[in-house]
mmCIF file of C-alpha atoms and ligand atoms in Angstrom:
data_model
loop_
_atom_site.group_PDB
_atom_site.id
_atom_site.type_symbol
_atom_site.label_atom_id
_atom_site.label_comp_id
_atom_site.label_asym_id
_atom_site.label_seq_id
_atom_site.Cartn_x
_atom_site.Cartn_y
_atom_site.Cartn_z
ATOM 1 C CA MET H 1 3.046 2.959 7.702
ATOM 2 C CA ALA H 2 2.351 1.747 10.861
ATOM 3 C CA ILE H 3 0.560 4.522 12.972
ATOM 4 C CA GLY H 4 2.499 5.802 15.375
ATOM 5 C CA PHE H 5 3.399 6.920 18.890
ATOM 6 C CA PHE H 6 3.922 10.706 17.113
ATOM 7 C CA ASP H 7 0.421 10.733 15.205
ATOM 8 C CA LYS H 8 -1.241 9.313 18.423
ATOM 9 C CA THR H 9 -0.049 11.847 20.356
ATOM 10 C CA ILE H 10 -1.170 14.728 18.133
ATOM 11 C CA ALA H 11 -4.385 13.227 17.804
ATOM 12 C CA GLY H 12 -5.059 12.967 21.092
ATOM 13 C CA SER H 13 -4.075 16.790 21.598
ATOM 14 C CA ILE H 14 -6.009 18.229 18.557
ATOM 15 C CA GLY H 15 -8.459 19.680 20.769
ATOM 16 C CA LEU H 16 -5.877 21.644 22.388
ATOM 17 C CA ILE H 17 -4.968 23.048 19.179
ATOM 18 C CA PRO H 18 -6.988 26.574 18.707
ATOM 19 C CA LYS H 19 -9.426 27.168 16.348
ATOM 20 C CA PRO H 20 -7.585 29.698 14.088
ATOM 21 C CA ILE H 21 -4.450 27.717 13.877
ATOM 22 C CA ILE H 22 -7.346 24.865 12.516
ATOM 23 C CA ARG H 23 -8.555 26.835 10.137
ATOM 24 C CA ARG H 24 -5.162 27.758 8.362
ATOM 25 C CA VAL H 25 -4.690 23.701 8.506
ATOM 26 C CA ALA H 26 -8.095 23.108 7.042
ATOM 27 C CA SER H 27 -7.945 25.819 4.203
ATOM 28 C CA ARG H 28 -5.811 23.630 2.651
ATOM 29 C CA TYR H 29 -8.284 20.456 1.981
ATOM 30 C CA VAL H 30 -11.716 22.185 2.549
ATOM 31 C CA ALA H 31 -12.579 24.872 -0.113
ATOM 32 C CA GLY H 32 -14.144 27.368 2.312
ATOM 33 C CA GLU H 33 -17.757 27.502 3.826
ATOM 34 C CA THR H 34 -19.964 28.641 1.345
ATOM 35 C CA LEU H 35 -21.120 27.088 -1.800
ATOM 36 C CA GLU H 36 -19.882 29.840 -3.839
ATOM 37 C CA GLU H 37 -16.549 29.045 -2.425
ATOM 38 C CA ALA H 38 -16.782 25.885 -3.387
ATOM 39 C CA ILE H 39 -18.469 26.520 -6.982
ATOM 40 C CA GLU H 40 -15.057 29.000 -7.338
ATOM 41 C CA GLU H 41 -12.644 26.243 -6.475
ATOM 42 C CA ALA H 42 -14.125 23.590 -9.036
ATOM 43 C CA GLU H 43 -13.660 26.140 -11.327
ATOM 44 C CA ARG H 44 -9.730 26.609 -11.137
ATOM 45 C CA LEU H 45 -9.765 23.023 -11.032
ATOM 46 C CA ASN H 46 -12.005 22.389 -13.848
ATOM 47 C CA ALA H 47 -9.676 25.204 -15.718
ATOM 48 C CA ASP H 48 -6.222 23.180 -14.343
ATOM 49 C CA GLY H 49 -7.638 19.813 -15.727
ATOM 50 C CA TYR H 50 -9.646 18.138 -13.156
ATOM 51 C CA ARG H 51 -12.821 16.802 -12.695
ATOM 52 C CA VAL H 52 -14.145 17.637 -9.161
ATOM 53 C CA THR H 53 -16.254 15.781 -6.855
ATOM 54 C CA MET H 54 -18.200 18.192 -4.672
ATOM 55 C CA ASP H 55 -18.484 17.056 -0.858
ATOM 56 C CA LEU H 56 -21.062 19.008 1.995
ATOM 57 C CA LEU H 57 -18.869 19.065 5.498
ATOM 58 C CA GLY H 58 -21.709 17.765 7.789
ATOM 59 C CA GLU H 59 -21.973 17.034 11.740
ATOM 60 C CA ALA H 60 -23.302 13.924 12.974
ATOM 61 C CA ILE H 61 -27.238 14.143 12.468
ATOM 62 C CA SER H 62 -29.678 13.204 14.463
ATOM 63 C CA SER H 63 -33.091 13.402 13.388
ATOM 64 C CA VAL H 64 -34.914 13.026 10.155
ATOM 65 C CA ALA H 65 -35.226 16.590 9.266
ATOM 66 C CA GLU H 66 -32.146 17.032 9.739
ATOM 67 C CA ALA H 67 -31.048 14.540 6.923
ATOM 68 C CA ASP H 68 -33.647 15.920 4.637
ATOM 69 C CA ALA H 69 -32.249 19.300 5.252
ATOM 70 C CA ILE H 70 -28.891 17.892 4.069
ATOM 71 C CA THR H 71 -30.065 16.447 1.263
ATOM 72 C CA ALA H 72 -32.078 19.747 -0.002
ATOM 73 C CA THR H 73 -28.635 21.269 0.604
ATOM 74 C CA TYR H 74 -27.187 18.635 -2.254
ATOM 75 C CA ILE H 75 -30.203 19.472 -4.390
ATOM 76 C CA GLN H 76 -28.755 22.350 -4.466
ATOM 77 C CA ILE H 77 -25.439 21.767 -5.505
ATOM 78 C CA LEU H 78 -26.449 20.246 -8.110
ATOM 79 C CA ASP H 79 -28.417 22.873 -9.458
ATOM 80 C CA ALA H 80 -25.092 25.055 -9.143
ATOM 81 C CA ILE H 81 -22.764 22.463 -10.922
ATOM 82 C CA GLN H 82 -25.423 22.933 -13.722
ATOM 83 C CA ALA H 83 -25.867 26.277 -13.445
ATOM 84 C CA HIS H 84 -21.641 26.862 -13.631
ATOM 85 C CA GLY H 85 -21.432 24.229 -15.925
ATOM 86 C CA ILE H 86 -19.209 22.278 -13.589
ATOM 87 C CA ASP H 87 -17.427 19.036 -14.814
ATOM 88 C CA GLY H 88 -18.121 17.985 -11.665
ATOM 89 C CA ASN H 89 -20.574 15.380 -9.414
ATOM 90 C CA ILE H 90 -21.609 15.053 -6.123
ATOM 91 C CA SER H 91 -20.578 12.345 -3.090
ATOM 92 C CA VAL H 92 -23.000 12.012 0.113
ATOM 93 C CA LYS H 93 -22.124 10.287 3.300
ATOM 94 C CA PRO H 94 -24.919 7.989 4.211
ATOM 95 C CA THR H 95 -25.588 8.835 7.556
ATOM 96 C CA ALA H 96 -25.783 12.607 6.624
ATOM 97 C CA VAL H 97 -28.696 12.149 4.118
ATOM 98 C CA GLY H 98 -30.404 9.181 6.357
ATOM 99 C CA LEU H 99 -28.696 6.375 7.547
ATOM 100 C CA ALA H 100 -28.425 8.234 10.874
ATOM 101 C CA ASN H 101 -32.175 7.387 11.268
ATOM 102 C CA SER H 102 -32.638 4.289 8.896
ATOM 103 C CA PRO H 103 -31.804 2.498 6.035
ATOM 104 C CA GLU H 104 -35.189 3.512 4.888
ATOM 105 C CA ASP H 105 -34.491 7.412 4.894
ATOM 106 C CA LEU H 106 -31.221 6.980 3.268
ATOM 107 C CA GLU H 107 -33.437 5.175 0.453
ATOM 108 C CA ARG H 108 -35.494 8.012 0.244
ATOM 109 C CA ASN H 109 -32.938 10.687 0.116
ATOM 110 C CA VAL H 110 -30.407 9.021 -2.209
ATOM 111 C CA ARG H 111 -33.549 8.060 -4.703
ATOM 112 C CA LYS H 112 -34.247 11.863 -4.830
ATOM 113 C CA LEU H 113 -30.669 12.445 -5.118
ATOM 114 C CA SER H 114 -30.119 10.134 -7.938
ATOM 115 C CA GLN H 115 -33.188 11.359 -9.437
ATOM 116 C CA HIS H 116 -32.861 15.406 -9.780
ATOM 117 C CA ALA H 117 -29.075 14.455 -10.914
ATOM 118 C CA ALA H 118 -30.039 12.009 -13.592
ATOM 119 C CA ALA H 119 -32.432 15.809 -15.070
ATOM 120 C CA SER H 120 -29.193 17.152 -15.639
ATOM 121 C CA GLY H 121 -27.586 13.800 -16.834
ATOM 122 C CA ASN H 122 -25.184 14.136 -13.159
ATOM 123 C CA PHE H 123 -24.396 11.429 -11.227
ATOM 124 C CA VAL H 124 -24.655 10.392 -7.000
ATOM 125 C CA ARG H 125 -21.682 8.848 -4.791
ATOM 126 C CA VAL H 126 -22.252 7.076 -1.939
ATOM 127 C CA ASP H 127 -19.453 7.249 0.118
ATOM 128 C CA MET H 128 -18.705 4.414 2.689
ATOM 129 C CA GLU H 129 -18.429 4.900 6.465
ATOM 130 C CA ASP H 130 -16.843 2.933 9.074
ATOM 131 C CA SER H 131 -18.094 -0.682 9.154
ATOM 132 C CA PRO H 132 -21.400 -0.754 10.563
ATOM 133 C CA THR H 133 -22.652 0.681 7.983
ATOM 134 C CA THR H 134 -21.339 -1.287 5.387
ATOM 135 C CA ASP H 135 -24.396 -3.428 5.480
ATOM 136 C CA ASP H 136 -27.122 -0.752 5.022
ATOM 137 C CA THR H 137 -25.220 1.107 2.763
ATOM 138 C CA ILE H 138 -24.390 -1.869 0.238
ATOM 139 C CA ALA H 139 -28.035 -3.022 0.480
ATOM 140 C CA VAL H 140 -29.667 0.523 -0.219
ATOM 141 C CA VAL H 141 -27.515 1.294 -3.467
ATOM 142 C CA ARG H 142 -28.054 -2.121 -5.011
ATOM 143 C CA ARG H 143 -31.411 -1.931 -4.297
ATOM 144 C CA LEU H 144 -31.703 1.603 -6.075
ATOM 145 C CA CYS H 145 -29.333 0.382 -8.850
ATOM 146 C CA ALA H 146 -31.281 -2.679 -9.405
ATOM 147 C CA ALA H 147 -34.537 -0.253 -9.797
ATOM 148 C CA GLY H 148 -32.793 1.572 -12.506
ATOM 149 C CA HIS H 149 -30.892 3.923 -11.293
ATOM 150 C CA ASP H 150 -27.946 3.829 -13.464
ATOM 151 C CA ASN H 151 -25.981 7.171 -12.528
ATOM 152 C CA LEU H 152 -25.618 6.120 -8.868
ATOM 153 C CA GLY H 153 -21.828 4.741 -7.740
ATOM 154 C CA TRP H 154 -20.386 3.251 -4.527
ATOM 155 C CA VAL H 155 -17.283 2.833 -2.452
ATOM 156 C CA PHE H 156 -15.292 -0.065 -1.650
ATOM 157 C CA GLN H 157 -12.689 -0.169 1.173
ATOM 158 C CA ALA H 158 -9.394 -2.267 0.986
ATOM 159 C CA THR H 159 -9.107 -2.391 4.450
ATOM 160 C CA LEU H 160 -12.301 -4.405 5.022
ATOM 161 C CA HIS H 161 -11.764 -8.245 4.338
ATOM 162 C CA ARG H 162 -14.826 -8.533 3.146
ATOM 163 C CA THR H 163 -14.487 -6.149 0.065
ATOM 164 C CA ARG H 164 -13.243 -9.090 -2.478
ATOM 165 C CA ALA H 165 -16.503 -11.144 -1.173
ATOM 166 C CA ASP H 166 -18.870 -8.293 -1.811
ATOM 167 C CA LEU H 167 -17.361 -7.216 -5.089
ATOM 168 C CA GLU H 168 -17.492 -10.414 -6.202
ATOM 169 C CA ALA H 169 -21.196 -11.062 -4.916
ATOM 170 C CA LEU H 170 -21.982 -6.904 -6.650
ATOM 171 C CA ALA H 171 -20.521 -7.913 -9.619
ATOM 172 C CA GLY H 172 -22.610 -6.784 -13.000
ATOM 173 C CA VAL H 173 -24.532 -4.410 -10.383
ATOM 174 C CA GLY H 174 -23.808 -0.612 -9.951
ATOM 175 C CA PRO H 175 -20.948 -0.738 -12.384
ATOM 176 C CA ASN H 176 -19.550 2.671 -11.091
ATOM 177 C CA LEU H 177 -16.849 2.695 -8.323
ATOM 178 C CA ARG H 178 -14.434 3.897 -6.366
ATOM 179 C CA LEU H 179 -11.374 1.760 -4.607
ATOM 180 C CA CYS H 180 -9.980 3.555 -1.333
ATOM 181 C CA LYS H 181 -7.857 1.989 1.186
ATOM 182 C CA GLY H 182 -10.540 2.799 3.648
ATOM 183 C CA VAL H 183 -9.907 5.810 6.249
ATOM 184 C CA TYR H 184 -11.782 4.571 9.381
ATOM 185 C CA LEU H 185 -9.974 2.400 11.783
ATOM 186 C CA GLU H 186 -11.779 -0.977 12.165
ATOM 187 C CA PRO H 187 -11.179 -3.800 14.388
ATOM 188 C CA GLU H 188 -8.489 -6.535 13.755
ATOM 189 C CA PRO H 189 -10.623 -9.479 13.273
ATOM 190 C CA ILE H 190 -12.522 -7.751 10.076
ATOM 191 C CA ALA H 191 -9.861 -5.571 8.547
ATOM 192 C CA TRP H 192 -6.354 -5.232 7.753
ATOM 193 C CA GLN H 193 -4.077 -3.519 9.965
ATOM 194 C CA SER H 194 -0.309 -2.675 8.539
ATOM 195 C CA TYR H 195 0.299 -0.633 5.845
ATOM 196 C CA ASP H 196 1.762 -3.978 3.853
ATOM 197 C CA ASP H 197 -1.543 -5.797 4.446
ATOM 198 C CA ILE H 198 -3.626 -2.922 3.290
ATOM 199 C CA ASN H 199 -1.583 -2.370 -0.015
ATOM 200 C CA ALA H 200 -1.449 -5.888 -0.884
ATOM 201 C CA SER H 201 -5.453 -5.874 -0.316
ATOM 202 C CA TYR H 202 -5.833 -2.557 -2.586
ATOM 203 C CA VAL H 203 -3.821 -4.245 -5.638
ATOM 204 C CA ASP H 204 -5.073 -7.552 -5.213
ATOM 205 C CA LEU H 205 -8.498 -5.582 -5.914
ATOM 206 C CA LEU H 206 -7.096 -3.684 -8.811
ATOM 207 C CA ARG H 207 -5.875 -7.147 -10.154
ATOM 208 C CA TYR H 208 -9.459 -8.483 -9.419
ATOM 209 C CA LEU H 209 -11.490 -5.109 -10.808
ATOM 210 C CA LEU H 210 -9.324 -3.330 -13.656
ATOM 211 C CA PRO H 211 -9.315 -6.379 -15.838
ATOM 212 C CA ARG H 212 -12.819 -7.369 -16.176
ATOM 213 C CA ARG H 213 -13.925 -4.298 -17.710
ATOM 214 C CA ASP H 214 -17.176 -3.958 -16.836
ATOM 215 C CA HIS H 215 -16.727 -1.637 -13.943
ATOM 216 C CA PHE H 216 -15.663 2.424 -14.123
ATOM 217 C CA VAL H 217 -12.907 2.064 -11.149
ATOM 218 C CA GLY H 218 -12.296 5.579 -9.200
ATOM 219 C CA ILE H 219 -8.642 4.721 -7.859
ATOM 220 C CA ALA H 220 -8.750 6.815 -4.583
ATOM 221 C CA THR H 221 -5.025 6.975 -3.540
ATOM 222 C CA HIS H 222 -2.257 9.428 -2.902
ATOM 223 C CA ASP H 223 0.164 6.549 -2.361
ATOM 224 C CA ASP H 224 2.824 5.933 -4.861
ATOM 225 C CA PRO H 225 2.864 2.428 -4.580
ATOM 226 C CA MET H 226 -0.609 2.227 -5.407
ATOM 227 C CA ILE H 227 -0.438 4.303 -7.873
ATOM 228 C CA ASP H 228 2.334 2.718 -9.699
ATOM 229 C CA ALA H 229 0.606 -0.649 -9.459
ATOM 230 C CA ALA H 230 -2.310 1.135 -11.058
ATOM 231 C CA GLU H 231 -0.420 2.624 -13.943
ATOM 232 C CA ALA H 232 1.257 -0.478 -14.357
ATOM 233 C CA ILE H 233 -2.012 -3.035 -14.859
ATOM 234 C CA ILE H 234 -3.717 0.446 -16.891
ATOM 235 C CA SER H 235 -0.745 0.209 -19.162
ATOM 236 C CA GLU H 236 -0.750 -3.738 -19.299
ATOM 237 C CA LEU H 237 -4.565 -3.981 -19.885
ATOM 238 C CA GLY H 238 -4.055 -0.904 -22.350
ATOM 239 C CA LEU H 239 -7.445 0.754 -20.006
ATOM 240 C CA THR H 240 -9.062 3.686 -22.040
ATOM 241 C CA GLN H 241 -10.144 7.116 -19.854
ATOM 242 C CA ASP H 242 -13.577 5.848 -19.861
ATOM 243 C CA GLN H 243 -12.628 2.726 -18.012
ATOM 244 C CA TYR H 244 -10.466 4.490 -14.898
ATOM 245 C CA GLU H 245 -10.160 7.667 -13.145
ATOM 246 C CA PHE H 246 -7.501 8.457 -10.413
ATOM 247 C CA GLN H 247 -9.484 10.202 -7.369
ATOM 248 C CA VAL H 248 -7.657 12.312 -5.051
ATOM 249 C CA LEU H 249 -8.331 14.774 -1.635
ATOM 250 C CA LEU H 250 -8.371 18.560 -1.997
ATOM 251 C CA GLY H 251 -5.038 19.950 -0.725
ATOM 252 C CA VAL H 252 -2.985 16.197 -0.502
ATOM 253 C CA ARG H 253 -0.129 15.923 -2.511
ATOM 254 C CA PRO H 254 -1.210 18.148 -5.345
ATOM 255 C CA GLU H 255 2.153 17.346 -7.364
ATOM 256 C CA LEU H 256 0.706 13.955 -7.803
ATOM 257 C CA ARG H 257 -2.625 14.874 -9.302
ATOM 258 C CA GLU H 258 -0.154 16.862 -11.736
ATOM 259 C CA ARG H 259 2.114 14.714 -12.480
ATOM 260 C CA LEU H 260 -1.183 12.094 -13.129
ATOM 261 C CA ARG H 261 -3.021 14.694 -15.308
ATOM 262 C CA ASP H 262 0.192 15.338 -17.470
ATOM 263 C CA ALA H 263 0.539 11.950 -18.114
ATOM 264 C CA GLY H 264 -2.807 11.340 -19.903
ATOM 265 C CA HIS H 265 -5.181 10.271 -17.003
ATOM 266 C CA LYS H 266 -8.308 12.120 -16.009
ATOM 267 C CA VAL H 267 -8.032 13.151 -11.927
ATOM 268 C CA ARG H 268 -11.193 13.611 -9.922
ATOM 269 C CA VAL H 269 -10.372 16.286 -7.412
ATOM 270 C CA TYR H 270 -12.720 15.663 -3.987
ATOM 271 C CA VAL H 271 -13.732 18.886 -2.501
ATOM 272 C CA PRO H 272 -15.299 19.533 0.608
ATOM 273 C CA TYR H 273 -16.588 22.554 2.461
ATOM 274 C CA GLY H 274 -19.320 23.868 4.819
ATOM 275 C CA ARG H 275 -19.485 25.309 7.629
ATOM 276 C CA ALA H 276 -18.780 22.287 9.981
ATOM 277 C CA TRP H 277 -15.349 22.698 8.751
ATOM 278 C CA HIS H 278 -13.948 22.615 12.568
ATOM 279 C CA ALA H 279 -15.712 20.216 14.401
ATOM 280 C CA TYR H 280 -15.108 17.563 10.690
ATOM 281 C CA CYS H 281 -11.058 18.244 10.980
ATOM 282 C CA VAL H 282 -10.961 17.606 14.847
ATOM 283 C CA ARG H 283 -12.965 14.764 14.683
ATOM 284 C CA ARG H 284 -10.757 13.457 11.237
ATOM 285 C CA LEU H 285 -7.757 13.819 13.038
ATOM 286 C CA GLN H 286 -9.229 12.424 16.527
ATOM 287 C CA GLU H 287 -10.527 9.503 14.516
ATOM 288 C CA ASN H 288 -7.375 9.054 12.556
ATOM 289 C CA PRO H 289 -3.887 9.409 13.617
ATOM 290 C CA LYS H 290 -2.300 8.613 11.199
ATOM 291 C CA PHE H 291 -4.426 11.671 9.006
ATOM 292 C CA ALA H 292 -3.706 13.376 12.058
ATOM 293 C CA GLY H 293 0.014 12.892 11.545
ATOM 294 C CA PHE H 294 0.127 13.511 7.979
ATOM 295 C CA VAL H 295 -1.291 17.281 8.583
ATOM 296 C CA THR H 296 1.462 17.702 11.389
ATOM 297 C CA ARG H 297 3.988 16.726 9.354
ATOM 298 C CA ASP H 298 2.697 18.865 6.651
ATOM 299 C CA VAL H 299 2.591 21.887 8.777
ATOM 300 C CA LEU H 300 6.445 21.149 9.622
ATOM 301 C CA ARG H 301 7.205 21.215 6.378
ATOM 302 C CA ASN H 302 5.157 24.375 5.075
ATOM 303 C CA PRO H 303 5.049 26.389 8.164
ATOM 304 C CA GLY H 304 3.853 29.366 5.849
ATOM 305 C CA MET H 305 0.323 27.504 6.153
ATOM 306 C CA LEU H 306 0.125 29.320 9.648
ATOM 307 C CA LEU H 307 1.266 32.727 9.039
ATOM 308 C CA GLY H 308 -1.911 32.794 6.517
ATOM 309 C CA ASP H 309 -0.618 31.035 3.091
ATOM 310 C CA GLN H 310 -3.774 30.098 1.843
ATOM 311 C CA SER H 311 -2.582 28.440 -1.309
ATOM 312 C CA LYS H 312 -4.407 24.821 -1.680
ATOM 313 C CA ARG H 313 -1.588 24.073 -4.401
HETATM 314 P P1 FDA G 1 -2.193 6.402 2.818
HETATM 315 O O1 FDA G 1 -2.661 6.401 3.753
HETATM 316 O O2 FDA G 1 -0.679 5.362 2.724
HETATM 317 O O3 FDA G 1 -1.081 8.240 2.228
HETATM 318 C C1 FDA G 1 -0.402 7.790 0.671
HETATM 319 C C2 FDA G 1 0.066 9.263 1.311
HETATM 320 O O4 FDA G 1 -0.812 10.405 0.553
HETATM 321 C C3 FDA G 1 0.341 9.767 2.821
HETATM 322 O O5 FDA G 1 1.802 9.361 2.918
HETATM 323 C C4 FDA G 1 0.531 11.539 3.043
HETATM 324 O O6 FDA G 1 1.863 11.472 2.332
HETATM 325 C C5 FDA G 1 -0.614 11.193 1.895
HETATM 326 N N1 FDA G 1 -1.715 11.652 2.628
HETATM 327 C C6 FDA G 1 -2.823 10.801 2.391
HETATM 328 N N2 FDA G 1 -4.196 11.526 3.420
HETATM 329 C C7 FDA G 1 -3.852 12.894 3.329
HETATM 330 C C8 FDA G 1 -4.222 13.319 4.088
HETATM 331 N N3 FDA G 1 -5.674 13.372 4.588
HETATM 332 N N4 FDA G 1 -3.612 14.452 4.369
HETATM 333 C C9 FDA G 1 -2.315 14.552 4.354
HETATM 334 N N5 FDA G 1 -1.660 14.053 3.320
HETATM 335 C C10 FDA G 1 -2.274 12.853 3.314
HETATM 336 N N6 FDA G 1 -12.605 6.221 3.012
HETATM 337 C C11 FDA G 1 -13.560 5.834 3.030
HETATM 338 O O7 FDA G 1 -12.792 5.039 3.972
HETATM 339 N N7 FDA G 1 -14.627 6.024 2.608
HETATM 340 C C12 FDA G 1 -15.150 7.097 1.742
HETATM 341 O O8 FDA G 1 -16.136 7.026 1.270
HETATM 342 C C13 FDA G 1 -13.437 7.783 0.755
HETATM 343 N N8 FDA G 1 -13.531 8.386 0.182
HETATM 344 C C14 FDA G 1 -12.305 8.742 -0.456
HETATM 345 C C15 FDA G 1 -12.667 9.534 -1.842
HETATM 346 C C16 FDA G 1 -11.222 9.989 -2.185
HETATM 347 C C17 FDA G 1 -11.077 10.694 -3.939
HETATM 348 C C18 FDA G 1 -9.879 9.911 -1.671
HETATM 349 C C19 FDA G 1 -8.922 10.300 -2.184
HETATM 350 C C20 FDA G 1 -10.401 8.745 -0.734
HETATM 351 C C21 FDA G 1 -11.052 8.785 0.070
HETATM 352 N N9 FDA G 1 -11.024 8.262 1.487
HETATM 353 C C22 FDA G 1 -12.614 7.457 1.751
HETATM 354 C C23 FDA G 1 -10.001 7.976 2.237
HETATM 355 C C24 FDA G 1 -8.801 6.872 2.250
HETATM 356 O O9 FDA G 1 -9.713 5.423 2.332
HETATM 357 C C25 FDA G 1 -7.833 6.989 2.878
HETATM 358 O O10 FDA G 1 -8.061 7.474 4.154
HETATM 359 C C26 FDA G 1 -7.012 7.968 2.029
HETATM 360 O O11 FDA G 1 -7.279 8.481 0.700
HETATM 361 C C27 FDA G 1 -5.252 7.985 2.217
HETATM 362 O O12 FDA G 1 -4.631 6.541 2.154
HETATM 363 P P2 FDA G 1 -4.185 6.566 0.547
HETATM 364 O O13 FDA G 1 -4.327 5.595 0.104
HETATM 365 O O14 FDA G 1 -3.765 7.928 0.411
HETATM 366 O O15 FDA G 1 -3.080 5.920 1.356
#
């Protein structure tokens, strides 16, 4: 799907949309502002048969103290997950927990989170951000995995040309990974640009990863052709639930997660929350015209969400 004039126009105008409307739109995709609201959402999702991943929304940070404060909040999230018996883990943005300052700060904070999570048998995934952060993120997670932090996972983006080579080079290290298309707009020399090329790359990576059986693969997509390809490979190889799961974002195509769950797959829902929801939504909408287009089409299809329908279903 190419990024169209409609999407670009909407993305360019997001800053003009009143905050209450953005809030209504955000309420579908964000669990709330507080940890309590996020835990309630996680409990509802667990009761419906889904695993969760908790994600604290943050604005761009500029100091070590801020990264350390975000890390401390993630420790509270891990404690709340344990206290409430949630079937869920956490996902952290590298820049938010240290990389905005230095790879050393990222390593220190991810180590702390990994150690804290390990004490309750939990798991930490390090998200992948835009391409200037890729090398440092991979290097830090690789070092920690090599040092025995086996409850760490990472993310690879089908959009980037480098991903297949990265996966080949990293075979056997950090065997729990998420495969996504990649949400960032990346320049042509390093990234596939068209829907068809990105999809071809995604399926190629699935065909590389799933038969290896030495990775746990989080198949993070809402795109039917990708899901169909994954299901075909899973069934062809007779993969079991300890080798893969599907991963989706809260509020995006809820009927898809139901279908996958009902077909017997494990499904994990990514649950973002936090006071920074407005800046996060505006930034995400502005950064990615395609995302802005999805949301706007969704609002046009479901005008009830502007009239107070807070349903995330
Ligand atoms: P595609 O973009 O083709 O979308 C398929 C369909 O899904 C669309 O037609 C639309 O209906 C719907 N859709 C998709 N996204 C939507 C949205 N935001 N709102 C409304 N509808 C939407 N990226 C990254 O760079 N680093 C990361 O760490 C992660 N982490 C991550 C975790 C999880 C659990 C998921 C599901 C996704 C990510 N992503 C990510 C985002 C990912 O890279 C990608 O940008 C989005 O998932 C959209 O791509 P799809 O594969 O869904 O296909």
